[in-house]
Amino acid sequence: MIQFTKMHGLGNDFMVVDGVTQNVFFSPDQIRRLADRNFGIGFDQLLLVEPPYDPDLDFHYQIFNADGGEVEQCGNGARCFARFVRNKGLINKYKIRVSTSSGKMTLRLERDGNVTVNMGVPVTEPGKIPFRAKRPEKTYLLQTPKQTFLCGAISMGNPHCVLEVDNVDTADVEEIGQMLTKHERFPKGVNVGFMQVVDRGHIKLRVYERGAAETLACGTGACAAVAIGILQNKLDRQVKVDLPGGRLTINWEGEGKPLWMTGPAEHVFDGQIQL
Ligand SMILES: N[C@H](CCC[C@H](N)C(=O)O)C(=O)O
């Protein structure tokens, strides 16, 4: 039997597994079955917590989308990871050093129950997103057989493109998200953000996620949208991001500097399952 914990960050939900005290492996097919909301547990991503690879870290963790693919980074997942290892007594510190396949991060459990994450330095170099373009631009033209889209492109460890829309509530997230998430210029696929700028300190955002479709919230998507908005000189350096599942606060001082995200992480239930 495998012990697991169901958690969410603003409705972006996770199956979290302690791979430190349990010896577990999940095949892509097993992940897809577990992610199924009718025949399985149901989640957007699976987080597998492991011992650190590096003496100056506390843990490593792997992130898998509902489609079974492993990915580099997950913002809401990082906050839930921090709450999980603390709740399970795997650590008794409030400041946690962790690595994912995209690199090292520092997480801080706040006294008010929120978690603050140093999400690292956003990357605009196209080859590192990865995105096919000659040089970094504030906006790019993405052509599809049906229409051409103006977007920003950036990596938070995982790839994001962000379109500005007048009203997130009426944006065609499903159709455009499906069109762009596998666009040929993003060789590893891409998370597609739909950003409505309310004012220079406030945006509304919906995200069609690579490997999971639209989610109620996307932490790296919120970081990507704010970074692109700041680079396009539409936003100031502290921004409230309202997603369908709730609010995140993002702080970024600009190119070359780390970006900070603060938000909640909720425990839902503990369970066990026989694979
Ligand atoms: N779908 C994303 C991974 C999860 C990101 C999201 N849940 C977050 O909170 O950042 C990707 O394929 O890169």
Coordinates of C-alpha atoms and ligand atoms in Angstrom, one line a residue:
M1 CA 0.0 0.0 0.0
I2 CA 1.2 3.5 -0.8
Q3 CA 0.4 6.4 1.7
F4 CA -0.5 9.7 0.0
T5 CA -1.9 13.1 0.8
K6 CA -4.3 15.1 -1.3
M7 CA -3.5 18.9 -1.2
H8 CA -4.3 22.0 -3.2
G9 CA -3.0 25.5 -3.9
L10 CA -6.0 27.7 -4.8
G11 CA -7.8 24.6 -6.3
N12 CA -4.8 23.4 -8.3
D13 CA -4.7 20.0 -6.8
F14 CA -2.0 17.4 -6.0
M15 CA -1.4 13.9 -4.9
V16 CA 1.7 14.2 -2.7
V17 CA 3.7 11.1 -1.9
D18 CA 6.5 10.7 0.7
G19 CA 9.3 8.9 -1.3
V20 CA 11.7 9.4 1.6
T21 CA 10.2 6.8 4.0
Q22 CA 8.4 4.8 1.2
N23 CA 10.1 3.2 -1.8
V24 CA 7.8 4.1 -4.7
F25 CA 7.9 4.4 -8.4
F26 CA 5.1 5.5 -10.8
S27 CA 5.0 4.7 -14.5
P28 CA 3.3 7.3 -16.8
D29 CA 0.4 4.9 -17.2
Q30 CA -0.1 4.6 -13.5
I31 CA 0.0 8.4 -13.1
R32 CA -2.6 8.8 -15.8
R33 CA -4.9 6.3 -14.0
L34 CA -4.3 7.8 -10.6
A35 CA -5.0 11.3 -12.0
D36 CA -8.3 10.3 -13.5
R37 CA -11.1 12.1 -11.6
N38 CA -13.6 9.2 -12.1
F39 CA -11.5 6.0 -12.0
G40 CA -8.6 7.3 -9.8
I41 CA -7.8 9.7 -7.0
G42 CA -7.9 12.8 -9.4
F43 CA -5.3 15.5 -9.5
D44 CA -3.6 18.1 -11.8
Q45 CA -0.1 17.0 -10.7
L46 CA 1.6 14.3 -8.7
L47 CA 4.5 15.4 -6.4
L48 CA 7.0 12.8 -5.3
V49 CA 9.2 13.9 -2.4
E50 CA 12.7 12.4 -2.3
P51 CA 15.9 12.7 -0.2
P52 CA 18.2 15.6 -1.3
Y53 CA 20.8 15.1 -4.1
D54 CA 22.9 17.8 -2.6
P55 CA 24.2 18.2 1.1
D56 CA 23.0 21.9 1.2
L57 CA 19.4 20.9 0.4
D58 CA 16.7 19.3 2.6
F59 CA 14.8 17.5 -0.2
H60 CA 14.4 16.9 -3.9
Y61 CA 10.9 16.4 -5.5
Q62 CA 9.6 15.3 -8.8
I63 CA 6.6 16.8 -10.5
F64 CA 4.3 14.8 -12.9
N65 CA 1.4 16.3 -14.9
A66 CA -1.9 14.4 -15.1
D67 CA -0.8 13.2 -18.5
G68 CA 2.0 11.3 -16.9
G69 CA 4.8 13.6 -18.2
E70 CA 7.5 14.8 -15.8
V71 CA 8.0 18.6 -15.6
E72 CA 10.5 21.0 -14.3
Q73 CA 8.6 23.2 -11.9
C74 CA 5.3 23.8 -10.2
G75 CA 4.6 26.9 -8.2
N76 CA 1.4 25.9 -6.3
G77 CA 3.0 22.5 -5.8
A78 CA 6.1 24.0 -4.2
R79 CA 3.9 25.6 -1.5
C80 CA 2.0 22.3 -0.9
F81 CA 5.3 20.4 -0.8
A82 CA 6.5 22.8 2.0
R83 CA 3.3 22.3 4.0
F84 CA 3.5 18.5 3.5
V85 CA 7.0 17.9 4.7
R86 CA 6.3 20.1 7.8
N87 CA 3.0 18.4 8.5
K88 CA 4.5 14.9 8.1
G89 CA 7.4 15.8 10.5
L90 CA 9.9 15.2 7.7
I91 CA 11.4 18.5 8.7
N92 CA 11.0 21.0 11.6
K93 CA 12.4 24.1 10.0
Y94 CA 10.3 27.0 8.6
K95 CA 12.9 27.7 5.8
I96 CA 13.3 24.7 3.4
R97 CA 15.9 24.3 0.6
V98 CA 14.7 22.0 -2.1
S99 CA 15.5 21.0 -5.7
T100 CA 13.4 20.0 -8.7
S101 CA 14.6 19.1 -12.1
S102 CA 14.7 22.9 -12.9
G103 CA 17.1 23.7 -10.0
K104 CA 17.2 24.8 -6.4
M105 CA 14.6 26.8 -4.5
T106 CA 14.1 28.3 -1.0
L107 CA 10.6 28.0 0.5
R108 CA 9.4 29.8 3.7
L109 CA 6.5 28.7 5.8
E110 CA 4.9 32.0 7.1
R111 CA 3.2 32.4 10.5
D112 CA 0.0 33.4 8.7
G113 CA -0.2 30.0 7.0
N114 CA 0.9 31.2 3.6
V115 CA 4.1 29.9 2.0
T116 CA 6.6 32.2 0.2
V117 CA 8.7 30.8 -2.6
N118 CA 11.8 32.2 -4.2
M119 CA 10.9 31.0 -7.8
G120 CA 14.4 31.9 -9.1
V121 CA 15.2 34.2 -12.0
P122 CA 12.7 34.2 -14.9
V123 CA 14.5 33.3 -18.2
T124 CA 13.7 35.2 -21.4
E125 CA 16.5 33.7 -23.6
P126 CA 14.4 31.8 -26.3
G127 CA 16.7 28.8 -26.4
K128 CA 16.3 28.2 -22.7
I129 CA 12.5 28.5 -22.6
P130 CA 12.6 26.6 -25.0
F131 CA 11.0 28.7 -27.8
R132 CA 12.0 29.1 -31.4
A133 CA 12.9 32.8 -31.9
K134 CA 16.0 34.7 -33.0
R135 CA 16.3 36.9 -29.9
P136 CA 14.4 37.8 -26.7
E137 CA 11.4 40.1 -27.5
K138 CA 8.8 41.7 -25.3
T139 CA 6.1 40.2 -27.6
Y140 CA 6.1 37.5 -30.3
L141 CA 3.7 36.7 -33.2
L142 CA 2.5 33.1 -32.9
Q143 CA 0.8 31.9 -36.2
T144 CA -1.7 29.1 -36.3
P145 CA -3.8 28.0 -39.3
K146 CA -6.8 29.9 -38.0
Q147 CA -5.3 33.1 -36.6
T148 CA -2.2 34.9 -35.3
F149 CA -1.6 35.6 -31.6
L150 CA 0.5 38.3 -29.9
C151 CA 2.2 36.7 -26.8
G152 CA 5.0 37.0 -24.3
A153 CA 7.2 33.9 -23.7
I154 CA 9.3 33.1 -20.6
S155 CA 10.5 30.2 -18.5
M156 CA 10.0 29.9 -14.7
G157 CA 11.8 26.6 -15.0
N158 CA 8.9 25.5 -17.2
P159 CA 7.8 27.1 -20.4
H160 CA 5.0 29.8 -20.5
C161 CA 3.4 31.9 -23.1
V162 CA 1.1 34.7 -22.0
L163 CA -1.6 36.5 -24.1
E164 CA -3.2 39.7 -23.0
V165 CA -7.0 39.7 -23.1
D166 CA -9.7 42.3 -22.3
N167 CA -11.7 40.0 -20.2
V168 CA -10.5 36.6 -18.8
D169 CA -14.1 35.5 -18.2
T170 CA -14.9 35.6 -21.9
A171 CA -11.5 34.5 -23.2
D172 CA -11.7 31.2 -25.3
V173 CA -9.2 29.5 -23.0
E174 CA -10.1 25.9 -24.0
E175 CA -9.8 26.4 -27.8
I176 CA -6.8 28.8 -27.9
G177 CA -5.1 26.9 -25.1
Q178 CA -5.4 23.6 -27.0
M179 CA -4.1 25.3 -30.2
L180 CA -1.0 26.9 -28.5
T181 CA 0.0 24.4 -25.9
K182 CA 1.6 22.1 -28.5
H183 CA 2.6 24.9 -30.9
E184 CA 5.6 23.9 -33.1
R185 CA 7.7 26.9 -31.8
F186 CA 7.6 25.4 -28.3
P187 CA 9.4 22.1 -28.8
K188 CA 8.7 21.0 -25.2
G189 CA 5.1 22.3 -25.2
V190 CA 4.0 25.3 -23.2
N191 CA 1.6 26.5 -20.5
V192 CA -0.7 29.2 -22.0
G193 CA -1.7 32.2 -19.8
F194 CA -4.6 34.6 -20.5
M195 CA -3.9 37.9 -18.6
Q196 CA -6.3 40.8 -18.0
V197 CA -4.5 43.8 -16.7
V198 CA -6.8 45.5 -14.1
D199 CA -4.2 48.1 -13.1
R200 CA -0.4 48.2 -12.6
G201 CA -0.7 46.3 -9.4
H202 CA -3.4 43.8 -10.2
I203 CA -4.2 41.2 -12.9
K204 CA -6.7 38.5 -13.5
L205 CA -5.4 35.3 -15.0
R206 CA -6.5 32.0 -16.4
V207 CA -4.0 29.3 -17.5
Y208 CA -4.4 26.4 -19.8
E209 CA -1.6 24.1 -18.5
R210 CA 0.6 21.9 -20.5
G211 CA -0.3 18.3 -19.7
A212 CA -3.3 19.1 -17.5
A213 CA -5.6 21.5 -19.5
E214 CA -7.2 24.5 -17.7
T215 CA -6.6 24.5 -13.9
L216 CA -8.1 26.7 -11.2
A217 CA -4.7 28.2 -10.6
C218 CA -1.1 28.0 -11.9
G219 CA 1.7 29.3 -9.7
T220 CA 4.4 29.4 -12.3
G221 CA 1.7 30.8 -14.7
A222 CA 1.1 33.7 -12.3
C223 CA 4.9 34.3 -12.0
A224 CA 5.2 34.2 -15.8
A225 CA 2.3 36.6 -16.4
V226 CA 3.6 39.2 -13.9
A227 CA 7.2 38.9 -15.3
I228 CA 6.0 39.5 -18.9
G229 CA 3.7 42.3 -17.7
I230 CA 6.6 44.0 -16.0
L231 CA 8.9 43.5 -19.0
Q232 CA 6.1 45.1 -21.2
N233 CA 6.0 48.0 -18.7
K234 CA 2.3 47.3 -17.9
L235 CA 2.9 46.3 -14.3
D236 CA 4.8 47.5 -11.2
R237 CA 7.0 45.2 -9.2
Q238 CA 4.4 43.9 -6.7
V239 CA 1.2 42.4 -8.3
K240 CA -1.9 40.8 -7.0
V241 CA -2.9 37.9 -9.3
D242 CA -6.5 36.8 -9.2
L243 CA -7.0 33.3 -10.6
P244 CA -10.3 31.4 -10.7
G245 CA -9.2 29.5 -7.5
G246 CA -8.0 32.6 -5.6
R247 CA -5.2 35.1 -5.2
L248 CA -1.4 35.0 -5.3
T249 CA 1.0 37.8 -4.6
I250 CA 4.1 38.1 -6.8
N251 CA 7.1 40.4 -6.3
W252 CA 9.8 40.9 -9.0
E253 CA 12.4 43.6 -9.2
G254 CA 13.2 43.0 -12.8
E255 CA 15.6 41.3 -15.2
G256 CA 18.2 39.2 -13.6
K257 CA 16.6 39.3 -10.1
P258 CA 14.7 36.4 -8.4
L259 CA 10.9 36.4 -8.4
W260 CA 8.9 35.8 -5.2
M261 CA 5.5 34.2 -4.9
T262 CA 3.3 34.0 -1.8
G263 CA 0.1 32.1 -1.3
P264 CA -1.8 29.3 0.5
A265 CA -1.3 25.5 0.6
E266 CA -4.1 23.4 1.9
H267 CA -4.3 19.8 3.2
V268 CA -7.5 17.9 2.1
F269 CA -7.1 14.3 3.2
D270 CA -4.7 11.4 3.7
G271 CA -5.2 8.1 2.0
Q272 CA -3.6 5.0 0.9
I273 CA -3.7 3.1 -2.4
Q274 CA -2.6 -0.2 -3.8
L275 CA -1.0 0.4 -7.2
Ligands
LIG1 N1 1.6 22.1 -16.1 C1 2.9 22.7 -15.8 C2 3.4 22.0 -14.4 C3 2.5 22.5 -13.3 C4 2.5 24.0 -13.1 C5 1.4 24.5 -12.2 N2 0.5 23.6 -11.6 C6 2.0 25.5 -11.2 O1 1.4 25.7 -10.1 O2 3.0 26.2 -11.5 C7 3.9 22.3 -16.9 O3 3.7 21.4 -17.6 O4 5.0 23.0 -16.9

